[in-house]
XYZ file of N, CA, C and O in Angstrom:
356
model
N 55.461 157.543 -19.370
C 56.711 157.972 -19.486
C 56.555 159.601 -19.639
O 55.872 159.964 -20.387
N 57.652 160.401 -19.073
C 57.423 161.770 -19.151
C 58.335 161.948 -20.499
O 59.293 161.193 -20.866
N 58.156 163.037 -21.197
C 59.109 163.526 -22.160
C 60.556 163.948 -21.805
O 60.717 164.408 -20.801
N 61.351 163.589 -22.640
C 62.707 163.617 -22.530
C 62.955 165.143 -22.773
O 62.621 165.554 -23.881
N 63.514 165.707 -21.704
C 63.575 167.471 -21.939
C 64.872 168.059 -22.660
O 64.674 168.885 -23.293
N 65.648 166.969 -23.236
C 66.744 167.458 -23.883
C 66.694 167.362 -25.553
O 66.071 165.984 -25.793
N 66.906 168.236 -26.269
C 66.740 168.162 -27.559
C 67.996 167.816 -28.385
O 69.169 167.279 -27.873
N 67.954 167.630 -29.660
C 68.879 167.079 -30.465
C 70.110 167.725 -30.377
O 71.246 166.924 -30.559
N 70.263 168.963 -30.300
C 71.672 169.815 -30.142
C 72.342 169.137 -29.018
O 73.466 169.052 -29.310
N 71.801 169.371 -27.820
C 72.381 168.495 -26.753
C 72.893 167.159 -26.839
O 73.943 166.791 -26.475
N 71.886 166.571 -27.357
C 72.064 164.939 -27.582
C 73.288 164.750 -28.403
O 74.199 163.633 -28.129
N 73.612 165.378 -29.658
C 74.637 165.198 -30.399
C 75.864 165.557 -29.963
O 77.039 165.436 -30.604
N 75.918 166.536 -28.961
C 77.150 167.262 -28.439
C 77.698 166.400 -27.322
O 77.266 166.863 -26.167
N 78.219 165.666 -27.791
C 79.121 164.949 -26.616
C 79.904 165.425 -25.707
O 80.376 164.843 -24.500
N 80.342 166.934 -25.859
C 81.059 167.687 -24.936
C 79.974 168.426 -24.041
O 80.341 169.296 -23.347
N 78.736 168.359 -24.205
C 77.823 169.354 -23.535
C 78.031 168.954 -21.945
O 78.347 167.959 -21.354
N 77.309 170.125 -21.277
C 77.419 170.068 -19.978
C 76.671 168.764 -19.257
O 76.969 168.500 -18.381
N 75.598 168.498 -20.004
C 74.775 167.515 -19.233
C 75.494 166.118 -19.454
O 75.395 165.375 -18.484
N 76.276 165.838 -20.553
C 77.300 164.453 -20.444
C 78.277 164.806 -19.480
O 78.682 163.743 -18.764
N 78.991 165.940 -19.492
C 80.132 166.051 -18.350
C 79.634 165.881 -16.832
O 80.112 165.386 -16.253
N 78.327 166.338 -16.567
C 77.802 166.098 -15.411
C 77.388 164.484 -15.022
O 77.841 164.196 -13.928
N 77.227 163.655 -16.234
C 77.292 162.249 -15.926
C 78.816 161.869 -15.666
O 78.923 160.857 -14.643
N 79.564 162.193 -16.289
C 80.907 161.665 -16.455
C 81.451 162.068 -15.058
O 82.309 161.345 -14.324
N 81.339 163.381 -14.599
C 81.660 163.846 -13.178
C 81.258 162.902 -12.115
O 81.924 162.735 -11.090
N 79.749 162.598 -12.178
C 79.420 161.867 -11.217
C 79.924 160.206 -11.178
O 80.224 159.769 -10.090
N 80.398 159.783 -12.531
C 80.966 158.408 -12.548
C 82.456 158.447 -11.822
O 82.676 157.879 -11.084
N 83.127 159.789 -11.959
C 84.383 159.988 -11.514
C 84.325 160.040 -10.033
O 85.318 159.597 -9.429
N 83.289 160.572 -9.516
C 83.057 160.733 -8.010
C 82.668 159.389 -7.225
O 82.601 159.242 -6.150
N 82.418 158.351 -8.030
C 81.890 157.065 -7.683
C 80.584 156.729 -7.228
O 80.243 155.976 -6.746
N 79.826 157.933 -7.823
C 78.320 157.599 -7.827
C 77.741 156.185 -8.401
O 78.419 156.054 -9.509
N 76.968 155.659 -7.753
C 76.409 154.341 -8.350
C 75.630 154.823 -9.612
O 74.807 155.660 -9.719
N 75.840 153.591 -10.510
C 75.106 153.716 -11.830
C 73.540 153.888 -11.555
O 73.036 154.920 -12.286
N 73.038 153.100 -10.780
C 71.409 153.447 -10.480
C 71.103 154.751 -9.862
O 70.209 155.341 -10.481
N 71.903 155.300 -9.055
C 71.737 156.634 -8.693
C 71.710 157.522 -9.588
O 71.006 158.754 -9.761
N 72.724 157.393 -10.784
C 72.813 158.376 -11.866
C 71.602 158.288 -12.892
O 71.224 159.219 -13.362
N 71.344 157.242 -12.947
C 70.211 156.829 -13.899
C 68.949 157.420 -13.306
O 68.210 158.370 -14.103
N 68.915 157.333 -11.935
C 67.538 157.908 -11.321
C 67.612 159.487 -11.505
O 66.635 160.233 -11.840
N 69.051 160.059 -11.335
C 69.201 161.697 -11.396
C 68.781 162.277 -12.851
O 68.204 163.232 -12.978
N 69.098 161.121 -13.785
C 68.891 161.481 -15.339
C 67.252 161.638 -15.468
O 66.763 162.616 -15.915
N 66.633 160.546 -15.058
C 65.194 160.497 -15.002
C 64.512 161.718 -14.474
O 63.580 162.334 -14.880
N 65.027 162.041 -13.061
C 64.464 163.194 -12.335
C 64.627 164.648 -13.061
O 63.793 165.459 -13.302
N 65.947 164.869 -13.830
C 66.232 166.046 -14.322
C 65.800 166.333 -15.630
O 65.508 167.180 -16.120
N 65.696 164.968 -16.522
C 65.541 165.243 -17.846
C 64.256 164.273 -18.434
O 63.806 164.673 -19.517
N 63.748 163.687 -17.393
C 62.643 162.810 -17.979
C 62.932 161.853 -18.639
O 64.001 161.095 -18.592
N 61.788 161.155 -19.463
C 62.196 160.019 -20.267
C 61.718 158.500 -19.310
O 61.151 158.830 -18.305
N 62.145 157.756 -19.905
C 62.156 156.511 -19.328
C 63.388 155.784 -18.725
O 64.528 156.397 -19.288
N 63.491 154.726 -18.255
C 64.727 154.072 -17.946
C 65.520 153.818 -18.946
O 66.889 153.952 -18.919
N 65.105 153.336 -20.332
C 65.944 152.954 -21.347
C 66.361 154.267 -21.912
O 67.755 154.269 -22.399
N 65.823 155.371 -21.937
C 66.424 156.586 -22.330
C 67.602 157.059 -21.467
O 68.575 157.563 -21.877
N 67.443 156.765 -20.378
C 68.446 157.204 -19.326
C 69.500 156.415 -19.452
O 70.734 156.826 -19.253
N 69.436 155.058 -19.850
C 70.590 154.253 -19.841
C 71.406 154.468 -21.071
O 72.736 154.582 -21.144
N 70.556 154.872 -22.097
C 71.214 155.216 -23.510
C 72.077 156.529 -23.231
O 73.068 156.701 -23.488
N 71.324 157.693 -22.695
C 72.163 158.879 -22.141
C 73.471 158.603 -21.454
O 74.494 159.152 -21.720
N 73.090 157.820 -20.546
C 74.415 157.255 -19.749
C 75.483 156.816 -20.412
O 76.721 157.231 -20.429
N 75.053 155.827 -21.470
C 76.004 155.119 -22.207
C 76.675 155.984 -23.070
O 78.287 155.879 -23.748
N 76.097 157.030 -23.688
C 76.710 158.143 -24.604
C 77.667 158.631 -23.969
O 78.720 158.920 -24.490
N 77.453 159.272 -22.564
C 78.236 160.097 -21.790
C 79.589 159.425 -21.610
O 80.588 159.984 -21.467
N 79.553 157.934 -21.499
C 80.720 157.222 -21.278
C 81.313 156.737 -22.418
O 82.532 155.857 -22.241
N 80.843 156.981 -23.612
C 81.624 156.849 -24.661
C 81.199 155.296 -25.206
O 81.797 154.564 -26.165
N 80.070 154.584 -24.634
C 79.697 153.350 -25.057
C 78.685 153.253 -26.000
O 78.356 152.018 -26.410
N 78.077 154.505 -26.439
C 77.042 154.260 -27.230
C 77.150 155.633 -28.371
O 77.632 156.677 -27.692
N 76.424 155.598 -29.172
C 76.315 156.882 -30.283
C 75.129 157.636 -29.941
O 74.052 156.901 -29.731
N 75.007 159.040 -30.078
C 74.097 159.761 -29.875
C 72.757 159.313 -30.895
O 71.618 159.511 -30.519
N 73.003 158.711 -32.215
C 72.130 158.415 -33.140
C 71.261 157.512 -32.645
O 70.222 157.447 -32.839
N 71.896 156.601 -31.649
C 70.876 155.407 -31.257
C 69.657 156.049 -30.166
O 68.540 155.585 -30.212
N 70.179 156.903 -29.436
C 69.175 157.642 -28.351
C 68.124 158.444 -29.429
O 67.225 158.419 -29.285
N 68.770 159.126 -30.389
C 67.925 160.010 -31.348
C 66.892 158.942 -32.118
O 65.927 159.228 -32.044
N 67.434 157.914 -32.561
C 66.465 156.854 -33.270
C 65.586 156.324 -31.994
O 64.192 156.373 -32.485
N 65.828 156.081 -30.928
C 64.981 155.766 -29.784
C 63.793 156.803 -29.625
O 62.768 156.433 -29.382
N 64.216 157.957 -29.866
C 63.317 159.156 -29.551
C 62.477 159.491 -30.788
O 61.835 160.583 -30.939
N 62.723 158.598 -32.028
C 62.001 158.945 -33.246
C 62.572 160.324 -33.922
O 61.719 160.788 -34.493
N 63.899 160.578 -33.679
C 64.434 161.698 -34.237
C 65.503 161.017 -35.352
O 66.573 161.706 -35.239
N 65.090 160.379 -36.075
C 65.903 159.446 -36.895
C 66.831 160.407 -37.963
O 67.854 159.805 -38.420
N 66.147 161.619 -38.329
C 66.921 162.305 -39.381
C 68.156 163.163 -38.628
O 68.439 164.229 -39.371
N 68.478 162.803 -37.779
C 69.708 163.509 -37.153
C 71.049 163.439 -37.740
O 71.152 162.638 -38.678
N 71.675 164.599 -37.872
C 73.042 164.621 -38.363
C 73.567 166.047 -37.742
O 72.932 166.965 -37.458
N 74.931 165.799 -37.446
C 75.669 166.920 -36.724
C 75.523 168.161 -37.675
O 75.563 168.132 -38.907
N 75.435 169.500 -36.953
C 75.457 170.695 -37.671
C 76.741 170.797 -38.267
O 77.606 170.136 -37.856
N 76.921 171.497 -39.481
C 78.179 171.645 -40.058
C 79.386 171.971 -39.238
O 80.512 171.509 -39.257
N 79.275 172.824 -38.301
C 80.283 173.203 -37.304
C 80.565 172.194 -36.418
O 81.845 171.796 -36.135
N 79.529 171.466 -35.807
C 79.878 170.134 -35.290
C 80.547 169.304 -35.851
O 81.422 168.598 -35.324
N 80.050 168.925 -36.994
C 80.816 167.822 -37.831
C 82.202 168.251 -38.079
O 82.885 167.467 -38.033
N 82.356 169.465 -38.562
C 83.772 169.888 -38.795
C 84.571 169.858 -37.342
O 85.884 169.186 -37.528
N 84.115 170.040 -36.119
C 84.640 169.954 -35.049
C 85.024 168.396 -34.888
O 86.098 168.085 -34.243
N 84.130 167.405 -34.970
C 84.209 166.129 -34.714
C 85.336 165.473 -35.648
O 86.256 164.821 -35.424
N 85.619 166.065 -36.958
C 86.245 165.588 -37.891
C 87.772 166.043 -37.527
O 88.713 165.246 -37.670
N 87.816 167.026 -36.747
C 89.157 167.603 -36.546
C 89.823 166.838 -35.387
O 90.634 166.474 -35.192
N 88.802 166.247 -34.499
C 89.158 165.189 -33.311
C 89.770 163.916 -33.820
O 90.446 163.124 -32.915
N 89.329 163.677 -34.963
C 89.752 162.241 -35.419
C 91.269 162.019 -35.734
O 92.171 162.942 -36.157
C-alpha cells in the first residue's frame, strides 16, 4: 500500500476540491471502479481507503471513519470548520 497523500484538513472538509472532483465524476457518469482507480492513482492508499474517500464525497460516510482507518483517531474539526458545519445544520 502506498501512503494516502491527503491530510486531516482535507479529509474533514467535505467541501474540499478533492471531494468535489469525485462528485463531478459521478455526475458525469464515470463508473465507480474508474473513480476508485483515479483516487488510488492520484492520492495513493489502498482500495479500502479509496472506497471510504468515495463514500464520504457522496455523503454516505463520515470523515471520521476514514481518519480512524488511517489511525488518525484524534480528529475533530478545527474551530472555524466546526462553526461552519453547525451553521449548515
